CSV table of C-alpha atoms in Angstrom, one decimal:
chain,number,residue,atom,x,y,z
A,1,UNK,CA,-56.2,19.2,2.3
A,2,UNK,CA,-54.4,16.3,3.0
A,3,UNK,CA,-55.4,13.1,0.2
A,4,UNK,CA,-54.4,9.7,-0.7
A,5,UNK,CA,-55.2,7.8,-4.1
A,6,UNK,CA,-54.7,4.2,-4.5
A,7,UNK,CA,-57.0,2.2,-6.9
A,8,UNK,CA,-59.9,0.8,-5.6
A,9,UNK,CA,-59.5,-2.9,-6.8
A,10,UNK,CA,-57.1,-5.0,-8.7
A,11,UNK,CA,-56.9,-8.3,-10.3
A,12,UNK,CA,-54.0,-10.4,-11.2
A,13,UNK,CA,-53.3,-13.9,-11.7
A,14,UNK,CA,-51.7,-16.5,-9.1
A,15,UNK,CA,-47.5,-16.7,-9.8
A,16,UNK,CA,-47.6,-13.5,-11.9
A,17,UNK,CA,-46.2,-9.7,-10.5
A,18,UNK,CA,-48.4,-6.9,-9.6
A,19,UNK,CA,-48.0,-3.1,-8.7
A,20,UNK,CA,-50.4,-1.2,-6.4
A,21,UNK,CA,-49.6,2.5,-6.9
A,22,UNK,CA,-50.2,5.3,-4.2
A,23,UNK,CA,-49.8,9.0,-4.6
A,24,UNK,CA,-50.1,11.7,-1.8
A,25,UNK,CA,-50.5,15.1,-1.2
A,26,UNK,CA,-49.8,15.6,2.6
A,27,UNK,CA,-48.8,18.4,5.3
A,28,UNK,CA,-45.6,17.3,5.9
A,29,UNK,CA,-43.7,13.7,5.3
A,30,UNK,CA,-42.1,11.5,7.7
A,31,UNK,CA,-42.4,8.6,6.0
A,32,UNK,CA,-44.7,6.3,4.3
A,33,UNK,CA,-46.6,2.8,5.0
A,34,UNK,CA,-47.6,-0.1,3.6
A,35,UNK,CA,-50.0,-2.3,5.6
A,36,UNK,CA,-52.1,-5.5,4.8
A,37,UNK,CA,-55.6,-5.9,5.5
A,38,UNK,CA,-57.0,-9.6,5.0
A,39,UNK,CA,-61.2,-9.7,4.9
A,40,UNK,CA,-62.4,-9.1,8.4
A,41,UNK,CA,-59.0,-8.7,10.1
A,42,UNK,CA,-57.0,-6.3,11.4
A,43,UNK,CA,-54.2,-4.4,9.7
A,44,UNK,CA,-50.5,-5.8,9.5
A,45,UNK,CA,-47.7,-3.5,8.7
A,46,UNK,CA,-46.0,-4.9,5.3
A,47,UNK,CA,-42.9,-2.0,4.6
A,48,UNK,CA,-41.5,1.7,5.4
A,49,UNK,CA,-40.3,4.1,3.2
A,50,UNK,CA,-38.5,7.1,4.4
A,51,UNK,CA,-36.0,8.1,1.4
A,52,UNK,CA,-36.5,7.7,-2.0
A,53,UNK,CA,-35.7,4.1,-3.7
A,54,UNK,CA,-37.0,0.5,-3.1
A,55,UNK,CA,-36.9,-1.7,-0.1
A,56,UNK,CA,-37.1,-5.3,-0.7
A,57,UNK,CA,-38.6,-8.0,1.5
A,58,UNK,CA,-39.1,-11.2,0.5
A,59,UNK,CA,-41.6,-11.4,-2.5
A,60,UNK,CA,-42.9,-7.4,-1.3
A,61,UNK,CA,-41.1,-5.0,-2.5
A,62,UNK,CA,-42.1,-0.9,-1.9
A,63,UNK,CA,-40.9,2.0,-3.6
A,64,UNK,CA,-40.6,5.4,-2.7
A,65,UNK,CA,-40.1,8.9,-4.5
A,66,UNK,CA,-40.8,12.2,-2.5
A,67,UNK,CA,-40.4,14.3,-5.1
A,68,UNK,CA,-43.8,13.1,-6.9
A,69,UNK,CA,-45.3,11.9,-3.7
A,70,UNK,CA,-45.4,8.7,-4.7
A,71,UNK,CA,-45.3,4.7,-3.8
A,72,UNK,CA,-45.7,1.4,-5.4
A,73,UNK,CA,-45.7,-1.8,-3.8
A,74,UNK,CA,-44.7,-4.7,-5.8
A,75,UNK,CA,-46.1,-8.3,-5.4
A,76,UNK,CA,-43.9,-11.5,-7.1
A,77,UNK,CA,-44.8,-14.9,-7.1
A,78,UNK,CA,-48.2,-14.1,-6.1
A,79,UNK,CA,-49.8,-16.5,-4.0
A,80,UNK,CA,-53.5,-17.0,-3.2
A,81,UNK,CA,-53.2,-16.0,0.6
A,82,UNK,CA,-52.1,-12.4,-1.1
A,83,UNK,CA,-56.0,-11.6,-2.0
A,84,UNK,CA,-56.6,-9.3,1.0
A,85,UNK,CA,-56.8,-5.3,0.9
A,86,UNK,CA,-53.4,-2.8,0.7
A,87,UNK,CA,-53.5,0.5,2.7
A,88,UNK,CA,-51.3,2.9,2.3
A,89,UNK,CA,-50.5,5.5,4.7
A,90,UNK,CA,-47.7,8.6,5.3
A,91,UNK,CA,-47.0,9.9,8.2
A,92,UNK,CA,-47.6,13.6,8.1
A,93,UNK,CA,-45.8,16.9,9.6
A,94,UNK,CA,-47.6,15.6,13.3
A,95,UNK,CA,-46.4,12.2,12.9
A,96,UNK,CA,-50.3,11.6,12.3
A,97,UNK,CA,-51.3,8.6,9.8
A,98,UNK,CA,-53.2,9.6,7.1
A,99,UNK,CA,-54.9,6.1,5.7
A,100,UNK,CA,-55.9,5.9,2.1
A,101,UNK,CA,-58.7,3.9,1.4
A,102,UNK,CA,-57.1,0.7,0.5
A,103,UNK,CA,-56.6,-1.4,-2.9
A,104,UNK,CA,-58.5,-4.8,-3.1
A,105,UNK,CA,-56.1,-7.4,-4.6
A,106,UNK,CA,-58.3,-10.6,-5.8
A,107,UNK,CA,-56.0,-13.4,-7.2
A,108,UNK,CA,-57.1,-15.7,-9.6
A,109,UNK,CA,-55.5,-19.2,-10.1
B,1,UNK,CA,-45.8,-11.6,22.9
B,2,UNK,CA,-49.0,-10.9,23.3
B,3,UNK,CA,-50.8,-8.7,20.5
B,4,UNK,CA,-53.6,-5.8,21.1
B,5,UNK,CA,-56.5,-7.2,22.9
B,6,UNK,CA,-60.0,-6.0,22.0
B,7,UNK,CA,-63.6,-6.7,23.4
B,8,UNK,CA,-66.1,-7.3,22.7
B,9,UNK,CA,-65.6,-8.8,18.8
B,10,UNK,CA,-69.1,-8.1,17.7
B,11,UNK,CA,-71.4,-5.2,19.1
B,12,UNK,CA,-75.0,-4.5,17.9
B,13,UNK,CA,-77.3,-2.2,19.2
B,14,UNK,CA,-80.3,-0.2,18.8
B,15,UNK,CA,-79.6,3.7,17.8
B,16,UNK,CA,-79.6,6.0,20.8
B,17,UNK,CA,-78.7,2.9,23.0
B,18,UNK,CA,-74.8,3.1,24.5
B,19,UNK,CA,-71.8,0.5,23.9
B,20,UNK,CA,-68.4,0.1,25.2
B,21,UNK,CA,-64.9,-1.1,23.7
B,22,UNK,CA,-61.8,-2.0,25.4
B,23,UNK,CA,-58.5,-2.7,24.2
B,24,UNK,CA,-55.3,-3.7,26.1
B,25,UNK,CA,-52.4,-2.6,24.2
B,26,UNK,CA,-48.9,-4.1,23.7
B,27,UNK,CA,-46.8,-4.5,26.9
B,28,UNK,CA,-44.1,-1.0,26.8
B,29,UNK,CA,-46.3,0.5,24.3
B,30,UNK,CA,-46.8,4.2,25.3
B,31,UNK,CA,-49.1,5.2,22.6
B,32,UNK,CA,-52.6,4.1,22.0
B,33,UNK,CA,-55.0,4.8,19.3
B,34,UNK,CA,-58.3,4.2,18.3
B,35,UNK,CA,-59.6,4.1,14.5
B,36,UNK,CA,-63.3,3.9,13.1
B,37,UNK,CA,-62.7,1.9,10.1
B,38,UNK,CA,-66.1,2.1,8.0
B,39,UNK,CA,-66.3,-0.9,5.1
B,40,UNK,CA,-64.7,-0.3,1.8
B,41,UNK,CA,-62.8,2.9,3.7
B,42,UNK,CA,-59.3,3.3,5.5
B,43,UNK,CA,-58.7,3.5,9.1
B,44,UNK,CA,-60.2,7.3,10.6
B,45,UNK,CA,-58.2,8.2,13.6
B,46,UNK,CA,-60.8,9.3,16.6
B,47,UNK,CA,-57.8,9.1,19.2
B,48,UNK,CA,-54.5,9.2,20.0
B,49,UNK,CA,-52.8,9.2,23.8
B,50,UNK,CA,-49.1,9.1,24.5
B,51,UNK,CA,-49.1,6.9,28.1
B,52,UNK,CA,-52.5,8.4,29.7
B,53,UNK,CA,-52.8,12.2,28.1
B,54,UNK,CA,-54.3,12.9,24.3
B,55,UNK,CA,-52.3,13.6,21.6
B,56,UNK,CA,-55.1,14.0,19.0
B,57,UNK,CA,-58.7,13.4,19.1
B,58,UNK,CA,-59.6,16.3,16.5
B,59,UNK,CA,-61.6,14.0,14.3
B,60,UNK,CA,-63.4,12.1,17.5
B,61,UNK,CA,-67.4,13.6,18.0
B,62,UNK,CA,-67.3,14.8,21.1
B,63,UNK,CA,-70.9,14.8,22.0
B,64,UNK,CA,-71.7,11.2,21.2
B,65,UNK,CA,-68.2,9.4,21.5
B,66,UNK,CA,-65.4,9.8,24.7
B,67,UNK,CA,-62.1,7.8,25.6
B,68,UNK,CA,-60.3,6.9,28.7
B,69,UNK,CA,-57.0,5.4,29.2
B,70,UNK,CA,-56.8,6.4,32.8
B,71,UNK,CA,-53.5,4.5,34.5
B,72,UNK,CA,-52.1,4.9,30.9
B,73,UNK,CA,-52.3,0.9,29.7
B,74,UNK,CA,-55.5,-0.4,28.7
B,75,UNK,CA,-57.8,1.8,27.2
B,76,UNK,CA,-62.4,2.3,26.8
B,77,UNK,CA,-63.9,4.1,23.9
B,78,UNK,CA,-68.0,4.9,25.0
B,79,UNK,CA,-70.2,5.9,22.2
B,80,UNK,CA,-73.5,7.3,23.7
B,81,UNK,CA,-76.0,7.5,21.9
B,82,UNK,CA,-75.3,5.2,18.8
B,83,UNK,CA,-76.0,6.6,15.3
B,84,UNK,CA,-76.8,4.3,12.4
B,85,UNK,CA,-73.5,6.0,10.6
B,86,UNK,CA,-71.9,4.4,13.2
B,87,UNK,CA,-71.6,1.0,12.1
B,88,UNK,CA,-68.2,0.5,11.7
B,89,UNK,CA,-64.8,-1.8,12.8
B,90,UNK,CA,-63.4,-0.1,16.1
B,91,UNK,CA,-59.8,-0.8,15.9
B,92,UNK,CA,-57.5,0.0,18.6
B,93,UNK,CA,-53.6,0.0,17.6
B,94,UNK,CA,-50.4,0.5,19.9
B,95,UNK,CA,-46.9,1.5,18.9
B,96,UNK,CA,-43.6,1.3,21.0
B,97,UNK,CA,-43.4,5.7,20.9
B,98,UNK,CA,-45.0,8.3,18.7
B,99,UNK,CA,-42.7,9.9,16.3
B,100,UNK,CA,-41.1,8.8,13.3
B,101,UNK,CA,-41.2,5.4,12.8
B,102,UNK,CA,-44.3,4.7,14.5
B,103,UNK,CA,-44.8,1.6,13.2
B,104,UNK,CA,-48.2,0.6,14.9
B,105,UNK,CA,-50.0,-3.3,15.9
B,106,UNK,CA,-53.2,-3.8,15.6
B,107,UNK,CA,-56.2,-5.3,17.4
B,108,UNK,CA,-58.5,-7.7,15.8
B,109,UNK,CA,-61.4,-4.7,16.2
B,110,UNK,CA,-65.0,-4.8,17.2
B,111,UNK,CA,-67.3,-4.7,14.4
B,112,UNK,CA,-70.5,-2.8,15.2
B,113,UNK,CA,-73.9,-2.7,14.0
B,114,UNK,CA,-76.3,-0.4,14.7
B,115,UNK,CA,-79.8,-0.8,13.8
Protein backbone atom coordinates (compact mmCIF):
# COMPACT_ATOMS: atom_id res chain seq x y z
CA UNK A 1 0.00 0.00 0.00
CA UNK A 2 0.82 3.32 -0.59
CA UNK A 3 1.68 5.41 3.20
CA UNK A 4 2.90 8.68 4.45
CA UNK A 5 4.27 9.37 8.10
CA UNK A 6 4.76 12.82 9.39
CA UNK A 7 4.33 13.50 13.23
CA UNK A 8 1.21 14.46 14.35
CA UNK A 9 2.11 17.68 16.27
CA UNK A 10 5.08 19.76 17.03
CA UNK A 11 6.04 22.50 19.28
CA UNK A 12 8.75 25.02 19.05
CA UNK A 13 9.49 28.34 20.13
CA UNK A 14 9.04 31.76 18.26
CA UNK A 15 12.75 32.84 16.43
CA UNK A 16 14.03 29.33 16.95
CA UNK A 17 14.48 26.48 13.77
CA UNK A 18 12.35 23.54 13.42
CA UNK A 19 12.28 20.24 11.23
CA UNK A 20 9.04 18.48 10.20
CA UNK A 21 10.09 15.11 8.85
CA UNK A 22 8.10 12.95 6.25
CA UNK A 23 8.81 9.53 4.99
CA UNK A 24 6.99 7.59 2.18
CA UNK A 25 6.42 4.41 0.74
CA UNK A 26 4.69 5.08 -2.71
CA UNK A 27 3.89 3.38 -6.22
CA UNK A 28 5.94 5.31 -8.11
CA UNK A 29 7.73 8.98 -7.48
CA UNK A 30 7.40 12.04 -9.47
CA UNK A 31 8.06 14.32 -7.04
CA UNK A 32 7.16 15.42 -3.62
CA UNK A 33 5.17 18.42 -1.84
CA UNK A 34 5.04 20.60 0.79
CA UNK A 35 1.84 22.52 1.44
CA UNK A 36 0.57 24.77 4.36
CA UNK A 37 -2.62 24.45 5.93
CA UNK A 38 -3.59 27.48 8.33
CA UNK A 39 -6.75 26.51 10.88
CA UNK A 40 -9.91 26.47 8.76
CA UNK A 41 -8.21 27.41 5.43
CA UNK A 42 -7.43 25.95 2.43
CA UNK A 43 -4.03 24.49 1.48
CA UNK A 44 -1.14 26.62 -0.01
CA UNK A 45 1.64 25.02 -1.79
CA UNK A 46 5.09 25.89 0.23
CA UNK A 47 8.05 23.77 -2.01
CA UNK A 48 8.78 20.85 -4.64
CA UNK A 49 11.24 18.34 -4.58
CA UNK A 50 11.98 16.31 -7.49
CA UNK A 51 15.87 15.24 -7.05
CA UNK A 52 17.58 14.69 -4.12
CA UNK A 53 19.09 17.76 -2.05
CA UNK A 54 17.60 20.99 -0.46
CA UNK A 55 15.70 23.77 -2.03
CA UNK A 56 15.77 27.05 -0.22
CA UNK A 57 13.03 29.66 -0.05
CA UNK A 58 13.16 32.33 2.04
CA UNK A 59 13.05 31.18 5.87
CA UNK A 60 11.45 27.39 4.26
CA UNK A 61 13.75 25.26 3.31
CA UNK A 62 12.73 21.38 2.00
CA UNK A 63 14.89 18.51 1.59
CA UNK A 64 14.76 15.61 -0.40
CA UNK A 65 16.39 11.97 -0.54
CA UNK A 66 14.75 9.25 -2.81
CA UNK A 67 16.75 6.75 -1.78
CA UNK A 68 15.14 6.56 1.89
CA UNK A 69 11.94 8.08 0.75
CA UNK A 70 12.34 10.85 2.62
CA UNK A 71 11.69 14.85 3.26
CA UNK A 72 12.21 17.41 5.82
CA UNK A 73 11.10 20.81 5.74
CA UNK A 74 12.95 23.25 7.70
CA UNK A 75 11.43 26.41 9.43
CA UNK A 76 14.09 29.52 10.53
CA UNK A 77 13.27 32.54 12.29
CA UNK A 78 9.96 31.15 13.17
CA UNK A 79 7.34 33.56 13.38
CA UNK A 80 3.92 33.28 15.09
CA UNK A 81 1.87 33.39 11.71
CA UNK A 82 3.88 29.87 11.09
CA UNK A 83 1.42 27.87 13.74
CA UNK A 84 -0.77 26.36 11.03
CA UNK A 85 -0.70 22.55 9.80
CA UNK A 86 2.17 20.99 7.17
CA UNK A 87 1.06 18.36 4.60
CA UNK A 88 3.14 16.55 2.80
CA UNK A 89 2.38 14.89 -0.30
CA UNK A 90 4.35 12.78 -3.41
CA UNK A 91 3.12 12.48 -6.49
CA UNK A 92 2.86 8.81 -7.34
CA UNK A 93 3.53 6.55 -10.65
CA UNK A 94 -0.27 8.23 -11.88
CA UNK A 95 0.79 11.64 -11.03
CA UNK A 96 -1.91 11.10 -8.24
CA UNK A 97 -1.23 12.99 -4.73
CA UNK A 98 -1.05 10.92 -2.00
CA UNK A 99 -1.65 13.46 1.28
CA UNK A 100 -0.19 12.48 4.53
CA UNK A 101 -2.05 13.53 7.32
CA UNK A 102 -0.44 16.72 8.21
CA UNK A 103 2.00 17.95 11.20
CA UNK A 104 0.52 20.63 13.61
CA UNK A 105 3.21 23.32 14.27
CA UNK A 106 2.04 25.42 17.51
CA UNK A 107 4.59 28.30 18.17
CA UNK A 108 5.13 29.64 21.42
CA UNK A 109 6.54 33.12 22.13
CA UNK B 1 -6.01 36.50 -10.69
CA UNK B 2 -8.74 35.22 -9.36
CA UNK B 3 -8.28 31.96 -7.05
CA UNK B 4 -10.70 28.76 -6.86
CA UNK B 5 -14.17 29.80 -6.09
CA UNK B 6 -16.31 27.58 -3.85
CA UNK B 7 -20.04 27.61 -2.57
CA UNK B 8 -21.53 27.43 -0.40
CA UNK B 9 -18.82 27.95 2.74
CA UNK B 10 -20.89 26.15 5.28
CA UNK B 11 -23.47 23.25 4.56
CA UNK B 12 -25.42 21.40 7.30
CA UNK B 13 -27.98 18.95 6.80
CA UNK B 14 -29.99 16.31 8.18
CA UNK B 15 -28.56 12.60 7.15
CA UNK B 16 -30.34 11.10 4.11
CA UNK B 17 -31.14 14.77 3.03
CA UNK B 18 -29.08 15.92 -0.42
CA UNK B 19 -26.44 19.00 -0.73
CA UNK B 20 -24.63 20.47 -3.51
CA UNK B 21 -20.95 22.15 -3.98
CA UNK B 22 -19.63 24.15 -6.77
CA UNK B 23 -16.34 25.31 -7.44
CA UNK B 24 -15.03 27.52 -10.37
CA UNK B 25 -11.53 26.75 -11.01
CA UNK B 26 -8.63 28.88 -12.07
CA UNK B 27 -8.98 30.63 -15.51
CA UNK B 28 -6.64 27.95 -18.16
CA UNK B 29 -6.67 25.38 -15.59
CA UNK B 30 -7.54 22.07 -17.36
CA UNK B 31 -7.67 19.91 -14.38
CA UNK B 32 -10.08 19.90 -11.51
CA UNK B 33 -10.24 18.01 -8.33
CA UNK B 34 -12.25 17.53 -5.53
CA UNK B 35 -10.85 16.31 -1.97
CA UNK B 36 -12.93 15.27 1.29
CA UNK B 37 -10.73 16.53 3.87
CA UNK B 38 -11.97 14.95 7.28
CA UNK B 39 -10.55 17.08 10.64
CA UNK B 40 -7.19 16.13 11.92
CA UNK B 41 -6.80 14.05 8.32
CA UNK B 42 -5.08 14.92 4.87
CA UNK B 43 -6.85 15.77 1.80
CA UNK B 44 -8.77 12.22 0.21
CA UNK B 45 -9.05 12.64 -3.55
CA UNK B 46 -12.91 11.66 -4.59
CA UNK B 47 -12.22 13.26 -8.19
CA UNK B 48 -10.11 14.18 -10.69
CA UNK B 49 -11.04 15.48 -14.52
CA UNK B 50 -8.65 16.67 -17.18
CA UNK B 51 -10.94 19.67 -19.04
CA UNK B 52 -14.57 17.83 -18.81
CA UNK B 53 -13.66 13.78 -18.80
CA UNK B 54 -12.41 11.82 -15.34
CA UNK B 55 -9.13 11.02 -14.71
CA UNK B 56 -9.74 9.24 -11.31
CA UNK B 57 -12.63 8.94 -9.14
CA UNK B 58 -11.61 5.44 -7.69
CA UNK B 59 -11.88 6.49 -4.06
CA UNK B 60 -15.39 8.66 -4.80
CA UNK B 61 -18.76 6.34 -3.43
CA UNK B 62 -20.55 5.96 -6.16
CA UNK B 63 -23.92 5.27 -4.76
CA UNK B 64 -24.22 8.26 -2.50
CA UNK B 65 -21.79 10.99 -4.09
CA UNK B 66 -21.47 12.07 -8.17
CA UNK B 67 -19.57 14.99 -10.08
CA UNK B 68 -20.07 17.01 -13.10
CA UNK B 69 -17.91 19.37 -14.84
CA UNK B 70 -19.97 19.40 -18.00
CA UNK B 71 -18.54 22.35 -20.44
CA UNK B 72 -15.13 21.44 -18.69
CA UNK B 73 -14.78 24.92 -16.36
CA UNK B 74 -16.71 25.04 -13.32
CA UNK B 75 -17.45 22.03 -11.63
CA UNK B 76 -20.78 20.34 -8.95
CA UNK B 77 -20.13 17.57 -6.48
CA UNK B 78 -23.93 16.08 -5.30
CA UNK B 79 -23.94 13.89 -2.28
CA UNK B 80 -27.33 12.17 -2.03
CA UNK B 81 -28.19 10.90 0.71
CA UNK B 82 -25.76 12.47 3.45
CA UNK B 83 -24.10 10.15 5.97
CA UNK B 84 -23.04 11.38 9.37
CA UNK B 85 -19.26 10.18 8.25
CA UNK B 86 -19.74 12.71 5.91
CA UNK B 87 -18.92 15.69 7.73
CA UNK B 88 -16.05 16.88 6.31
CA UNK B 89 -14.22 20.12 4.32
CA UNK B 90 -15.04 19.71 0.52
CA UNK B 91 -12.14 21.22 -1.16
CA UNK B 92 -11.97 21.73 -4.81
CA UNK B 93 -8.31 22.39 -6.32
CA UNK B 94 -7.24 23.31 -10.00
CA UNK B 95 -3.81 22.98 -11.60
CA UNK B 96 -2.56 24.54 -14.95
CA UNK B 97 -2.05 20.47 -16.49
CA UNK B 98 -1.88 17.08 -14.85
CA UNK B 99 1.47 15.56 -14.88
CA UNK B 100 4.54 16.19 -13.26
CA UNK B 101 4.64 19.24 -11.63
CA UNK B 102 1.12 19.51 -10.89
CA UNK B 103 1.37 22.08 -8.58
CA UNK B 104 -2.38 22.51 -7.59
CA UNK B 105 -4.54 25.95 -5.93
CA UNK B 106 -6.86 25.60 -3.69
CA UNK B 107 -10.40 26.73 -2.78
CA UNK B 108 -11.37 27.99 0.58
CA UNK B 109 -13.69 24.50 0.85
CA UNK B 110 -17.15 23.97 2.20
CA UNK B 111 -17.25 22.67 5.50
CA UNK B 112 -20.14 20.29 6.13
CA UNK B 113 -22.08 19.00 8.97
CA UNK B 114 -24.32 16.49 8.97
CA UNK B 115 -26.52 15.74 11.82
Amino acid sequence: GQNIDQPTEMTATEGAIVQINCTYQTSGFNGLFWYQQHAGEAPTFLSYNVLDGLEEKGRFSSFLSRSKGYSYLLLKELQMKDSASYLCAVSDSNYQLIWGAGTKLIIKP
Amino acid sequence: EAGVAQSPRYKIIEKRQSVAFWCNPISGHATLYWYQQILGQGPKLLIQFQNNGVVDDSQLPKDRFSAERLKGVDSTLKIQPAKLEDSAVYLCASSFRSGSYNEQFFGPGTRLTVL
